[in-house]
Structures are given as C-alpha cells and as structure tokens.
PDB file of C-alpha atoms in Angstrom:
ATOM      1  CA  UNK A  34       0.000   0.000   0.000  1.00  0.00           C
ATOM      2  CA  UNK A  35       2.797   2.377   0.952  1.00  0.00           C
ATOM      3  CA  UNK A  36       4.655   1.507  -2.238  1.00  0.00           C
ATOM      4  CA  UNK A  37       1.636   2.398  -4.372  1.00  0.00           C
ATOM      5  CA  UNK A  38       1.216   5.699  -2.520  1.00  0.00           C
ATOM      6  CA  UNK A  39       4.885   6.414  -3.009  1.00  0.00           C
ATOM      7  CA  UNK A  40       4.641   5.683  -6.711  1.00  0.00           C
ATOM      8  CA  UNK A  41       1.609   7.935  -7.116  1.00  0.00           C
ATOM      9  CA  UNK A  42       3.473  10.657  -5.268  1.00  0.00           C
ATOM     10  CA  UNK A  43       6.469  10.312  -7.595  1.00  0.00           C
ATOM     11  CA  UNK A  44       4.123  10.436 -10.586  1.00  0.00           C
ATOM     12  CA  UNK A  45       2.538  13.672  -9.320  1.00  0.00           C
ATOM     13  CA  UNK A  46       5.923  15.261  -8.526  1.00  0.00           C
ATOM     14  CA  UNK A  47       7.239  14.271 -11.935  1.00  0.00           C
ATOM     15  CA  UNK A  48       4.224  15.744 -13.750  1.00  0.00           C
ATOM     16  CA  UNK A  49       4.468  18.943 -11.693  1.00  0.00           C
ATOM     17  CA  UNK A  50       8.172  19.250 -12.494  1.00  0.00           C
ATOM     18  CA  UNK A  51       7.539  18.760 -16.199  1.00  0.00           C
ATOM     19  CA  UNK A  52       4.806  21.412 -16.114  1.00  0.00           C
ATOM     20  CA  UNK A  53       7.148  23.778 -14.211  1.00  0.00           C
ATOM     21  CA  UNK A  54       9.963  23.232 -16.707  1.00  0.00           C
ATOM     22  CA  UNK A  55       7.534  23.834 -19.592  1.00  0.00           C
ATOM     23  CA  UNK A  56       6.356  27.120 -18.015  1.00  0.00           C
ATOM     24  CA  UNK A  57       9.935  28.244 -17.299  1.00  0.00           C
ATOM     25  CA  UNK A  58      11.023  27.516 -20.876  1.00  0.00           C
ATOM     26  CA  UNK A  59       7.951  29.382 -22.147  1.00  0.00           C
ATOM     27  CA  UNK A  60       8.802  32.425 -19.968  1.00  0.00           C
ATOM     28  CA  UNK A  61      12.430  32.210 -21.132  1.00  0.00           C
ATOM     29  CA  UNK A  62      11.357  32.288 -24.797  1.00  0.00           C
ATOM     30  CA  UNK A  63       8.934  35.167 -24.173  1.00  0.00           C
ATOM     31  CA  UNK A  64      11.577  37.172 -22.288  1.00  0.00           C
ATOM     32  CA  UNK A  65      14.044  36.711 -25.130  1.00  0.00           C
ATOM     33  CA  UNK A  66      11.428  38.096 -27.520  1.00  0.00           C
ATOM     34  CA  UNK A  67      10.484  41.022 -25.282  1.00  0.00           C
ATOM     35  CA  UNK A  68      13.996  42.050 -24.193  1.00  0.00           C
ATOM     36  CA  UNK A  69      15.858  43.411 -27.195  1.00  0.00           C
ATOM     37  CA  UNK A  70      19.576  42.803 -26.930  1.00  0.00           C
ATOM     38  CA  UNK A  71      21.557  44.805 -29.483  1.00  0.00           C
ATOM     39  CA  UNK A  72      25.105  43.774 -30.345  1.00  0.00           C
ATOM     40  CA  UNK A  73      27.705  45.705 -32.296  1.00  0.00           C
ATOM     41  CA  UNK A  74      31.057  44.608 -33.635  1.00  0.00           C
ATOM     42  CA  UNK A  75      33.726  46.774 -35.202  1.00  0.00           C
ATOM     43  CA  UNK A  76      37.001  45.856 -36.873  1.00  0.00           C
ATOM     44  CA  UNK A  77      39.858  47.320 -38.901  1.00  0.00           C
ATOM     45  CA  UNK A  78      41.428  45.830 -42.028  1.00  0.00           C
ATOM     46  CA  UNK A  79      44.854  45.671 -40.323  1.00  0.00           C
ATOM     47  CA  UNK A  80      46.285  45.964 -36.835  1.00  0.00           C
ATOM     48  CA  UNK A  81      49.138  48.372 -37.634  1.00  0.00           C
ATOM     49  CA  UNK A  82      49.384  51.490 -39.807  1.00  0.00           C
ATOM     50  CA  UNK A  83      51.930  54.130 -40.737  1.00  0.00           C
ATOM     51  CA  UNK A  84      51.224  57.839 -41.065  1.00  0.00           C
ATOM     52  CA  UNK A  85      49.346  58.644 -44.261  1.00  0.00           C
ATOM     53  CA  UNK A  86      47.846  55.152 -44.593  1.00  0.00           C
ATOM     54  CA  UNK A  87      44.107  54.496 -44.624  1.00  0.00           C
ATOM     55  CA  UNK A  88      42.415  52.553 -41.863  1.00  0.00           C
ATOM     56  CA  UNK A  89      39.579  50.455 -43.299  1.00  0.00           C
ATOM     57  CA  UNK A  90      36.730  50.196 -40.803  1.00  0.00           C
ATOM     58  CA  UNK A  91      33.908  47.658 -40.908  1.00  0.00           C
ATOM     59  CA  UNK A  92      31.359  46.299 -38.495  1.00  0.00           C
ATOM     60  CA  UNK A  93      27.955  44.788 -37.889  1.00  0.00           C
ATOM     61  CA  UNK A  94      24.880  45.704 -35.878  1.00  0.00           C
ATOM     62  CA  UNK A  95      22.219  43.219 -34.789  1.00  0.00           C
ATOM     63  CA  UNK A  96      19.349  42.870 -32.336  1.00  0.00           C
ATOM     64  CA  UNK A  97      18.913  39.416 -30.774  1.00  0.00           C
ATOM     65  CA  UNK A  98      21.127  38.105 -33.547  1.00  0.00           C
ATOM     66  CA  UNK A  99      19.056  39.626 -36.371  1.00  0.00           C
ATOM     67  CA  UNK A 100      20.889  42.191 -38.587  1.00  0.00           C
ATOM     68  CA  UNK A 101      19.633  45.719 -38.070  1.00  0.00           C
ATOM     69  CA  UNK A 102      19.492  47.828 -41.270  1.00  0.00           C
ATOM     70  CA  UNK A 103      19.197  51.636 -41.621  1.00  0.00           C
ATOM     71  CA  UNK A 104      20.643  52.486 -38.213  1.00  0.00           C
ATOM     72  CA  UNK A 105      23.075  55.334 -37.622  1.00  0.00           C
ATOM     73  CA  UNK A 106      26.486  54.334 -36.306  1.00  0.00           C
ATOM     74  CA  UNK A 107      28.739  56.957 -34.707  1.00  0.00           C
ATOM     75  CA  UNK A 108      32.504  56.487 -34.861  1.00  0.00           C
ATOM     76  CA  UNK A 109      35.412  57.975 -32.930  1.00  0.00           C
ATOM     77  CA  UNK A 110      39.125  57.252 -32.645  1.00  0.00           C
ATOM     78  CA  UNK A 111      40.989  57.926 -29.406  1.00  0.00           C
ATOM     79  CA  UNK A 112      44.767  58.383 -29.822  1.00  0.00           C
ATOM     80  CA  UNK A 113      47.226  57.420 -27.041  1.00  0.00           C
ATOM     81  CA  UNK A 114      47.054  61.010 -25.787  1.00  0.00           C
ATOM     82  CA  UNK A 115      45.299  64.209 -26.750  1.00  0.00           C
ATOM     83  CA  UNK A 116      41.969  64.867 -28.421  1.00  0.00           C
ATOM     84  CA  UNK A 117      39.946  62.126 -30.085  1.00  0.00           C
ATOM     85  CA  UNK A 118      38.982  62.161 -33.762  1.00  0.00           C
ATOM     86  CA  UNK A 119      35.253  62.294 -34.530  1.00  0.00           C
ATOM     87  CA  UNK A 120      34.415  60.466 -37.769  1.00  0.00           C
ATOM     88  CA  UNK A 121      31.313  61.093 -39.921  1.00  0.00           C
ATOM     89  CA  UNK A 122      28.312  58.939 -39.006  1.00  0.00           C
ATOM     90  CA  UNK A 123      27.551  55.931 -41.204  1.00  0.00           C
ATOM     91  CA  UNK A 124      24.361  53.915 -41.811  1.00  0.00           C
ATOM     92  CA  UNK A 125      23.983  50.148 -41.688  1.00  0.00           C
ATOM     93  CA  UNK A 126      23.003  48.360 -44.913  1.00  0.00           C
ATOM     94  CA  UNK A 127      20.366  45.631 -45.359  1.00  0.00           C
ATOM     95  CA  UNK A 128      22.719  43.117 -43.694  1.00  0.00           C
ATOM     96  CA  UNK A 129      23.331  45.318 -40.679  1.00  0.00           C
ATOM     97  CA  UNK A 130      26.858  46.000 -41.900  1.00  0.00           C
ATOM     98  CA  UNK A 131      28.620  49.357 -41.921  1.00  0.00           C
ATOM     99  CA  UNK A 132      31.954  50.594 -43.206  1.00  0.00           C
ATOM    100  CA  UNK A 133      34.099  53.688 -43.108  1.00  0.00           C
ATOM    101  CA  UNK A 134      37.719  54.749 -43.415  1.00  0.00           C
ATOM    102  CA  UNK A 135      40.161  57.067 -41.696  1.00  0.00           C
ATOM    103  CA  UNK A 136      43.424  58.482 -42.977  1.00  0.00           C
ATOM    104  CA  UNK A 137      46.138  58.403 -40.340  1.00  0.00           C
ATOM    105  CA  UNK A 138      47.192  62.091 -40.082  1.00  0.00           C
ATOM    106  CA  UNK A 139      50.764  63.113 -40.808  1.00  0.00           C
ATOM    107  CA  UNK A 140      51.101  64.374 -37.212  1.00  0.00           C
ATOM    108  CA  UNK A 141      49.563  61.274 -35.585  1.00  0.00           C
ATOM    109  CA  UNK A 142      51.615  60.174 -32.607  1.00  0.00           C
ATOM    110  CA  UNK A 143      52.787  56.583 -32.249  1.00  0.00           C
ATOM    111  CA  UNK A 144      51.039  54.096 -30.011  1.00  0.00           C
ATOM    112  CA  UNK A 145      47.683  52.413 -29.545  1.00  0.00           C
ATOM    113  CA  UNK A 146      44.527  53.948 -30.963  1.00  0.00           C
ATOM    114  CA  UNK A 147      41.045  52.877 -29.838  1.00  0.00           C
ATOM    115  CA  UNK A 148      38.283  52.877 -32.436  1.00  0.00           C
ATOM    116  CA  UNK A 149      34.781  53.077 -30.922  1.00  0.00           C
ATOM    117  CA  UNK A 150      31.503  52.487 -32.753  1.00  0.00           C
ATOM    118  CA  UNK A 151      28.188  53.369 -31.090  1.00  0.00           C
ATOM    119  CA  UNK A 152      24.626  52.564 -32.154  1.00  0.00           C
ATOM    120  CA  UNK A 153      21.359  51.923 -30.311  1.00  0.00           C
ATOM    121  CA  UNK A 154      23.045  52.925 -27.061  1.00  0.00           C
ATOM    122  CA  UNK A 155      25.764  50.283 -27.163  1.00  0.00           C
ATOM    123  CA  UNK A 156      29.403  50.503 -28.174  1.00  0.00           C
ATOM    124  CA  UNK A 157      32.061  48.241 -29.628  1.00  0.00           C
ATOM    125  CA  UNK A 158      35.794  48.914 -29.737  1.00  0.00           C
ATOM    126  CA  UNK A 159      38.854  47.834 -31.687  1.00  0.00           C
ATOM    127  CA  UNK A 160      42.450  48.766 -30.882  1.00  0.00           C
ATOM    128  CA  UNK A 161      45.037  49.325 -33.588  1.00  0.00           C
ATOM    129  CA  UNK A 162      48.571  50.729 -33.621  1.00  0.00           C
ATOM    130  CA  UNK A 163      50.194  53.678 -35.369  1.00  0.00           C
ATOM    131  CA  UNK A 164      53.646  52.274 -36.088  1.00  0.00           C
ATOM    132  CA  UNK A 165      56.757  54.401 -35.900  1.00  0.00           C
ATOM    133  CA  UNK A 166      58.851  54.313 -39.077  1.00  0.00           C
TER     134      UNK A 166
ATOM    135  CA  UNK B 213      11.385  -7.553  -9.399  1.00  0.00           C
ATOM    136  CA  UNK B 214       9.595  -5.463 -12.028  1.00  0.00           C
ATOM    137  CA  UNK B 215       8.037  -3.357  -9.315  1.00  0.00           C
ATOM    138  CA  UNK B 216      11.441  -2.683  -7.673  1.00  0.00           C
ATOM    139  CA  UNK B 217      12.896  -1.724 -11.025  1.00  0.00           C
ATOM    140  CA  UNK B 218      10.025   0.682 -11.696  1.00  0.00           C
ATOM    141  CA  UNK B 219      10.433   2.264  -8.252  1.00  0.00           C
ATOM    142  CA  UNK B 220      14.157   2.745  -8.744  1.00  0.00           C
ATOM    143  CA  UNK B 221      13.496   4.150 -12.191  1.00  0.00           C
ATOM    144  CA  UNK B 222      11.049   6.719 -10.827  1.00  0.00           C
ATOM    145  CA  UNK B 223      13.428   7.647  -8.001  1.00  0.00           C
ATOM    146  CA  UNK B 224      16.250   8.256 -10.477  1.00  0.00           C
ATOM    147  CA  UNK B 225      13.894  10.186 -12.739  1.00  0.00           C
ATOM    148  CA  UNK B 226      12.821  12.262  -9.757  1.00  0.00           C
ATOM    149  CA  UNK B 227      16.425  13.146  -8.882  1.00  0.00           C
ATOM    150  CA  UNK B 228      17.259  14.031 -12.495  1.00  0.00           C
ATOM    151  CA  UNK B 229      14.066  16.084 -12.760  1.00  0.00           C
ATOM    152  CA  UNK B 230      14.871  17.975  -9.554  1.00  0.00           C
ATOM    153  CA  UNK B 231      18.375  18.746 -10.774  1.00  0.00           C
ATOM    154  CA  UNK B 232      16.985  19.927 -14.129  1.00  0.00           C
ATOM    155  CA  UNK B 233      14.514  22.140 -12.300  1.00  0.00           C
ATOM    156  CA  UNK B 234      17.272  23.664 -10.123  1.00  0.00           C
ATOM    157  CA  UNK B 235      19.546  24.313 -13.123  1.00  0.00           C
ATOM    158  CA  UNK B 236      16.682  25.848 -15.112  1.00  0.00           C
ATOM    159  CA  UNK B 237      15.733  27.975 -12.109  1.00  0.00           C
ATOM    160  CA  UNK B 238      19.312  29.244 -11.775  1.00  0.00           C
ATOM    161  CA  UNK B 239      19.453  30.048 -15.497  1.00  0.00           C
ATOM    162  CA  UNK B 240      16.172  31.962 -15.462  1.00  0.00           C
ATOM    163  CA  UNK B 241      17.258  33.836 -12.313  1.00  0.00           C
ATOM    164  CA  UNK B 242      20.535  34.841 -13.963  1.00  0.00           C
ATOM    165  CA  UNK B 243      18.667  35.929 -17.090  1.00  0.00           C
ATOM    166  CA  UNK B 244      16.272  38.065 -15.040  1.00  0.00           C
ATOM    167  CA  UNK B 245      19.132  39.480 -12.957  1.00  0.00           C
ATOM    168  CA  UNK B 246      21.106  40.634 -15.996  1.00  0.00           C
ATOM    169  CA  UNK B 247      17.971  41.923 -17.702  1.00  0.00           C
ATOM    170  CA  UNK B 248      16.959  43.961 -14.660  1.00  0.00           C
ATOM    171  CA  UNK B 249      20.442  45.283 -13.858  1.00  0.00           C
ATOM    172  CA  UNK B 250      20.800  46.439 -17.465  1.00  0.00           C
ATOM    173  CA  UNK B 251      18.082  49.013 -16.808  1.00  0.00           C
ATOM    174  CA  UNK B 252      19.649  52.264 -15.666  1.00  0.00           C
ATOM    175  CA  UNK B 253      18.326  53.625 -12.403  1.00  0.00           C
ATOM    176  CA  UNK B 254      18.602  57.299 -11.695  1.00  0.00           C
ATOM    177  CA  UNK B 255      17.786  58.894  -8.413  1.00  0.00           C
ATOM    178  CA  UNK B 256      15.488  61.875  -8.431  1.00  0.00           C
ATOM    179  CA  UNK B 257      17.801  64.504  -6.970  1.00  0.00           C
ATOM    180  CA  UNK B 258      17.453  68.231  -7.149  1.00  0.00           C
ATOM    181  CA  UNK B 259      21.079  69.341  -7.239  1.00  0.00           C
ATOM    182  CA  UNK B 260      21.350  69.825 -10.965  1.00  0.00           C
ATOM    183  CA  UNK B 261      23.092  72.020 -13.484  1.00  0.00           C
ATOM    184  CA  UNK B 262      21.567  72.854 -16.848  1.00  0.00           C
ATOM    185  CA  UNK B 263      24.098  73.094 -19.660  1.00  0.00           C
ATOM    186  CA  UNK B 264      23.834  75.406 -22.640  1.00  0.00           C
ATOM    187  CA  UNK B 265      26.484  75.662 -25.333  1.00  0.00           C
ATOM    188  CA  UNK B 266      27.573  78.224 -27.898  1.00  0.00           C
ATOM    189  CA  UNK B 267      29.676  77.110 -30.860  1.00  0.00           C
ATOM    190  CA  UNK B 268      30.517  73.813 -29.230  1.00  0.00           C
ATOM    191  CA  UNK B 269      28.820  70.492 -28.360  1.00  0.00           C
ATOM    192  CA  UNK B 270      28.943  68.576 -25.092  1.00  0.00           C
ATOM    193  CA  UNK B 271      28.247  64.819 -24.936  1.00  0.00           C
ATOM    194  CA  UNK B 272      28.327  61.981 -22.426  1.00  0.00           C
ATOM    195  CA  UNK B 273      30.175  59.636 -24.784  1.00  0.00           C
ATOM    196  CA  UNK B 274      33.265  59.812 -26.989  1.00  0.00           C
ATOM    197  CA  UNK B 275      31.264  58.996 -30.139  1.00  0.00           C
ATOM    198  CA  UNK B 276      29.064  62.043 -29.451  1.00  0.00           C
ATOM    199  CA  UNK B 277      25.651  60.354 -29.518  1.00  0.00           C
ATOM    200  CA  UNK B 278      24.314  61.327 -26.088  1.00  0.00           C
ATOM    201  CA  UNK B 279      23.997  65.091 -25.724  1.00  0.00           C
ATOM    202  CA  UNK B 280      24.496  66.568 -22.260  1.00  0.00           C
ATOM    203  CA  UNK B 281      21.621  68.842 -21.312  1.00  0.00           C
ATOM    204  CA  UNK B 282      21.974  68.753 -17.541  1.00  0.00           C
ATOM    205  CA  UNK B 283      24.198  67.241 -14.877  1.00  0.00           C
ATOM    206  CA  UNK B 284      22.898  65.589 -11.719  1.00  0.00           C
ATOM    207  CA  UNK B 285      25.451  66.141  -8.981  1.00  0.00           C
ATOM    208  CA  UNK B 286      23.823  63.714  -6.608  1.00  0.00           C
ATOM    209  CA  UNK B 287      23.758  64.118  -2.847  1.00  0.00           C
ATOM    210  CA  UNK B 288      26.618  66.336  -1.754  1.00  0.00           C
ATOM    211  CA  UNK B 289      28.152  67.099   1.629  1.00  0.00           C
ATOM    212  CA  UNK B 290      30.432  69.887   2.942  1.00  0.00           C
ATOM    213  CA  UNK B 291      33.996  69.625   1.531  1.00  0.00           C
ATOM    214  CA  UNK B 292      32.812  67.308  -1.265  1.00  0.00           C
ATOM    215  CA  UNK B 293      34.193  67.548  -4.792  1.00  0.00           C
ATOM    216  CA  UNK B 294      31.765  66.112  -7.336  1.00  0.00           C
ATOM    217  CA  UNK B 295      33.190  65.201 -10.735  1.00  0.00           C
ATOM    218  CA  UNK B 296      31.471  64.540 -14.053  1.00  0.00           C
ATOM    219  CA  UNK B 297      33.293  63.550 -17.232  1.00  0.00           C
ATOM    220  CA  UNK B 298      31.976  64.799 -20.565  1.00  0.00           C
ATOM    221  CA  UNK B 299      33.241  64.917 -24.148  1.00  0.00           C
ATOM    222  CA  UNK B 300      33.390  68.241 -25.958  1.00  0.00           C
ATOM    223  CA  UNK B 301      33.354  68.281 -29.769  1.00  0.00           C
ATOM    224  CA  UNK B 302      34.244  71.086 -32.119  1.00  0.00           C
ATOM    225  CA  UNK B 303      31.820  70.838 -35.032  1.00  0.00           C
ATOM    226  CA  UNK B 304      32.844  74.214 -36.430  1.00  0.00           C
ATOM    227  CA  UNK B 305      35.177  74.707 -39.370  1.00  0.00           C
ATOM    228  CA  UNK B 306      37.978  76.329 -37.382  1.00  0.00           C
ATOM    229  CA  UNK B 307      39.954  75.635 -34.260  1.00  0.00           C
ATOM    230  CA  UNK B 308      38.311  76.912 -31.109  1.00  0.00           C
ATOM    231  CA  UNK B 309      39.255  77.666 -27.546  1.00  0.00           C
ATOM    232  CA  UNK B 310      36.794  76.968 -24.780  1.00  0.00           C
ATOM    233  CA  UNK B 311      35.504  78.967 -21.862  1.00  0.00           C
ATOM    234  CA  UNK B 312      32.879  78.206 -19.251  1.00  0.00           C
ATOM    235  CA  UNK B 313      30.880  80.096 -16.640  1.00  0.00           C
ATOM    236  CA  UNK B 314      27.918  79.583 -14.311  1.00  0.00           C
ATOM    237  CA  UNK B 315      24.758  81.624 -13.757  1.00  0.00           C
ATOM    238  CA  UNK B 316      21.202  81.518 -12.335  1.00  0.00           C
ATOM    239  CA  UNK B 317      22.158  79.966  -9.007  1.00  0.00           C
ATOM    240  CA  UNK B 318      19.093  78.908  -7.035  1.00  0.00           C
ATOM    241  CA  UNK B 319      19.243  79.784  -4.209  1.00  0.00           C
ATOM    242  CA  UNK B 320      21.603  82.656  -4.907  1.00  0.00           C
ATOM    243  CA  UNK B 321      23.479  82.038  -1.640  1.00  0.00           C
ATOM    244  CA  UNK B 322      24.613  78.635  -3.009  1.00  0.00           C
ATOM    245  CA  UNK B 323      27.171  80.317  -5.289  1.00  0.00           C
ATOM    246  CA  UNK B 324      29.029  81.574  -2.192  1.00  0.00           C
ATOM    247  CA  UNK B 325      29.730  78.016  -1.098  1.00  0.00           C
ATOM    248  CA  UNK B 326      30.320  76.272  -4.401  1.00  0.00           C
ATOM    249  CA  UNK B 327      32.790  76.546  -7.230  1.00  0.00           C
ATOM    250  CA  UNK B 328      32.678  74.896 -10.647  1.00  0.00           C
ATOM    251  CA  UNK B 329      35.931  74.309 -12.542  1.00  0.00           C
ATOM    252  CA  UNK B 330      36.932  72.251 -15.573  1.00  0.00           C
ATOM    253  CA  UNK B 331      40.116  70.860 -17.083  1.00  0.00           C
ATOM    254  CA  UNK B 332      39.442  71.769 -20.729  1.00  0.00           C
ATOM    255  CA  UNK B 333      42.690  73.745 -20.798  1.00  0.00           C
ATOM    256  CA  UNK B 334      43.977  76.444 -23.134  1.00  0.00           C
ATOM    257  CA  UNK B 335      44.952  74.278 -26.097  1.00  0.00           C
ATOM    258  CA  UNK B 336      42.805  74.861 -29.186  1.00  0.00           C
ATOM    259  CA  UNK B 337      40.304  72.178 -30.120  1.00  0.00           C
ATOM    260  CA  UNK B 338      40.536  71.483 -33.833  1.00  0.00           C
ATOM    261  CA  UNK B 339      37.519  70.764 -36.099  1.00  0.00           C
ATOM    262  CA  UNK B 340      35.891  67.363 -35.549  1.00  0.00           C
ATOM    263  CA  UNK B 341      38.124  66.655 -32.589  1.00  0.00           C
ATOM    264  CA  UNK B 342      36.712  65.565 -29.227  1.00  0.00           C
ATOM    265  CA  UNK B 343      38.240  66.434 -25.866  1.00  0.00           C
ATOM    266  CA  UNK B 344      37.524  64.494 -22.671  1.00  0.00           C
ATOM    267  CA  UNK B 345      36.794  67.097 -20.032  1.00  0.00           C
ATOM    268  CA  UNK B 346      36.031  66.924 -16.339  1.00  0.00           C
ATOM    269  CA  UNK B 347      33.667  69.302 -14.558  1.00  0.00           C
ATOM    270  CA  UNK B 348      34.476  69.562 -10.871  1.00  0.00           C
ATOM    271  CA  UNK B 349      32.038  71.056  -8.371  1.00  0.00           C
ATOM    272  CA  UNK B 350      33.665  71.925  -5.034  1.00  0.00           C
ATOM    273  CA  UNK B 351      31.505  72.403  -1.957  1.00  0.00           C
ATOM    274  CA  UNK B 352      32.756  74.634   0.849  1.00  0.00           C
ATOM    275  CA  UNK B 353      33.333  73.047   4.249  1.00  0.00           C
ATOM    276  CA  UNK B 354      31.278  75.765   5.956  1.00  0.00           C
ATOM    277  CA  UNK B 355      28.245  75.549   3.694  1.00  0.00           C
ATOM    278  CA  UNK B 356      24.969  76.196   5.525  1.00  0.00           C
ATOM    279  CA  UNK B 357      21.306  76.861   4.751  1.00  0.00           C
ATOM    280  CA  UNK B 358      21.645  75.176   1.353  1.00  0.00           C
ATOM    281  CA  UNK B 359      19.782  71.939   0.811  1.00  0.00           C
ATOM    282  CA  UNK B 360      18.658  71.783  -2.796  1.00  0.00           C
ATOM    283  CA  UNK B 361      20.344  73.893  -5.435  1.00  0.00           C
ATOM    284  CA  UNK B 362      20.551  74.363  -9.171  1.00  0.00           C
ATOM    285  CA  UNK B 363      22.512  76.497 -11.599  1.00  0.00           C
ATOM    286  CA  UNK B 364      23.233  76.915 -15.287  1.00  0.00           C
ATOM    287  CA  UNK B 365      26.529  76.201 -17.035  1.00  0.00           C
ATOM    288  CA  UNK B 366      27.382  77.923 -20.281  1.00  0.00           C
ATOM    289  CA  UNK B 367      30.167  76.506 -22.435  1.00  0.00           C
ATOM    290  CA  UNK B 368      31.457  78.827 -25.130  1.00  0.00           C
ATOM    291  CA  UNK B 369      33.640  77.892 -28.064  1.00  0.00           C
ATOM    292  CA  UNK B 370      35.491  80.804 -29.591  1.00  0.00           C
ATOM    293  CA  UNK B 371      37.020  80.463 -33.042  1.00  0.00           C
ATOM    294  CA  UNK B 372      40.742  80.980 -32.928  1.00  0.00           C
ATOM    295  CA  UNK B 373      43.162  81.999 -35.651  1.00  0.00           C
ATOM    296  CA  UNK B 374      46.747  81.187 -34.784  1.00  0.00           C
ATOM    297  CA  UNK B 375      50.018  80.784 -36.555  1.00  0.00           C
ATOM    298  CA  UNK B 376      52.280  77.833 -35.817  1.00  0.00           C
ATOM    299  CA  UNK B 377      51.355  74.535 -34.270  1.00  0.00           C
ATOM    300  CA  UNK B 378      50.284  73.422 -30.844  1.00  0.00           C
ATOM    301  CA  UNK B 379      52.411  71.186 -28.705  1.00  0.00           C
ATOM    302  CA  UNK B 380      51.989  70.049 -25.144  1.00  0.00           C
ATOM    303  CA  UNK B 381      52.902  73.098 -23.121  1.00  0.00           C
ATOM    304  CA  UNK B 382      51.864  75.782 -25.563  1.00  0.00           C
ATOM    305  CA  UNK B 383      51.911  77.304 -29.038  1.00  0.00           C
ATOM    306  CA  UNK B 384      55.046  76.870 -31.107  1.00  0.00           C
ATOM    307  CA  UNK B 385      55.405  79.758 -33.608  1.00  0.00           C
TER     308      UNK B 385
END
C-alpha cells in the first residue's frame, strides 16, 4: 500500500516538475522576444598602420542576432594622448553592416589607438597601432 | 522484481528532474538578474546644473551620440568635490578655444559656497576633434542653509586663428 502511494506521489511530482519546466522555458522564450539585446562589432582591415595610410573600418549591428538595417552608427578614434577624432556617421546596410575609413594624419603620434563604434546605445571597440617608421 | 525496477526508475527520474529544475531555475534567475540590472536607475535629486552651449557640443560619450543637457550632482556634503566627465566636440570649421561660466544659481546664496571648474585647458580644439573634459564642483566646508540647489553652465567655443602649431605646453610659432 505504501509503495503504491509512493509511486503515485512520484508520478505527481514528476508531472508537476515537467509542467514547471515547460512554463519556465515558455517564460524564457517570451523574455528573449520582449527584451531586445543589441550587439555591435567593429574591426579594422589591419592591426598596424603608418602615417598617411588608410584605416579600413567595418562592423555589424544586430538585435537578438538579427541584422539591423538603416541604423546610424557613430565612430570615434581615441589616440594614445590628446583629443579624439570624430568620424562622420555611417548607416547600416540591409545586412546590418557598416563601413568607413580614416586616414592616419601626418602628425599622428605613435602608439595604440582605440576605435569606438556606437549605435542603439551600445558601443564596440577595436584597438590598432600607429607604427613608428 | 519489475516493481522494484520501476520504483528505482522513478526515483532516479525524480532526482534528475529535480536537478533539471534547479539548473533551469538558476538560469532563469541569472537571465532576469542581468535583464533587470541592465536598466539604468537614476535617483530623483534636485542638485542639478543645466548646460547650454555656444559654438561647441557637449556629450556623455566619446562617439558624441548622447547630448548633455543637464548634470545631476547627486547628494553632496560639505567639503565634497563632485566630478562629471563629458566629451566636448568642435563641429565648427575652425579651431576653437573653450571657456565656461555659471549663472542663475538657485538659491543665490549657493554660489558663495560652491565653485565649478573644468580641465578643458587652453589648447585649441581642432575641427571634428573631441576632448575628454572633467567638470568639478567643489563644496565649501562651511556651507549652511543650502539643501537643494541648481545652476546653469554655459560653455562657449570661440574660433581661434593662430600661426604655428600646438604642442603640449603651448603654441610653437
């Protein structure tokens, strides 16, 4: 008799747990749909540049993994010291991709430069180097 | 024998199910935690400064997407120095120098106990360049009868014509 009761109890607990897991997974899926998580990536065509060379800039913007077209992306480059360079804004294409370029000025100091791209309130960075000749 | 096997099977299933439930619970809790902490919370405080600009732009970020319209200084105490970092961009066609002043202190007596400074410096800011700048609000140690306060900050960019080039330390003719 006790064994049967125990088995019934296990059956009930098991069903309840399965229902709970189903509800939790459902909430998880709904939350992922409701909460929009934008991601941005930015890259340069090389890691090192000399003065006068052109830095090729590219990147991607997505929300929950889906490419985000027609969004404005702001770009800036912070040298090792001194004032940052503000680049013209660019717009993402149908694949959520964006591109730009920047000519390393003739008076650019040597060291690490940080490229920052911002869109939809989030930022991505890429570090590159201005090599000394 | 069959009954014992079934019982053991259900026990094992129960343990696995419980573990799955715990893991799922932890995952959903983490998801909710990160989702909730991602929402910015700002206290409603009355010690603010409204910023207006002339010939210059002030932003919260280096990429110049978030315009600064006012600064919340938070809750301040005597002898405090509150600091806010902003990014100032020259969108004009020529190099500019920057100047800054305060006005419209409310209450007026607050200006006797507080001083606003910045570290923008004297070096010219060239077109489409962005300078990281700190505003520092110093509160006097003997401040009294001031609870809430507000004031305006005006940032002025003045076009500069100069000959030579700028190095750290000053203008080189």
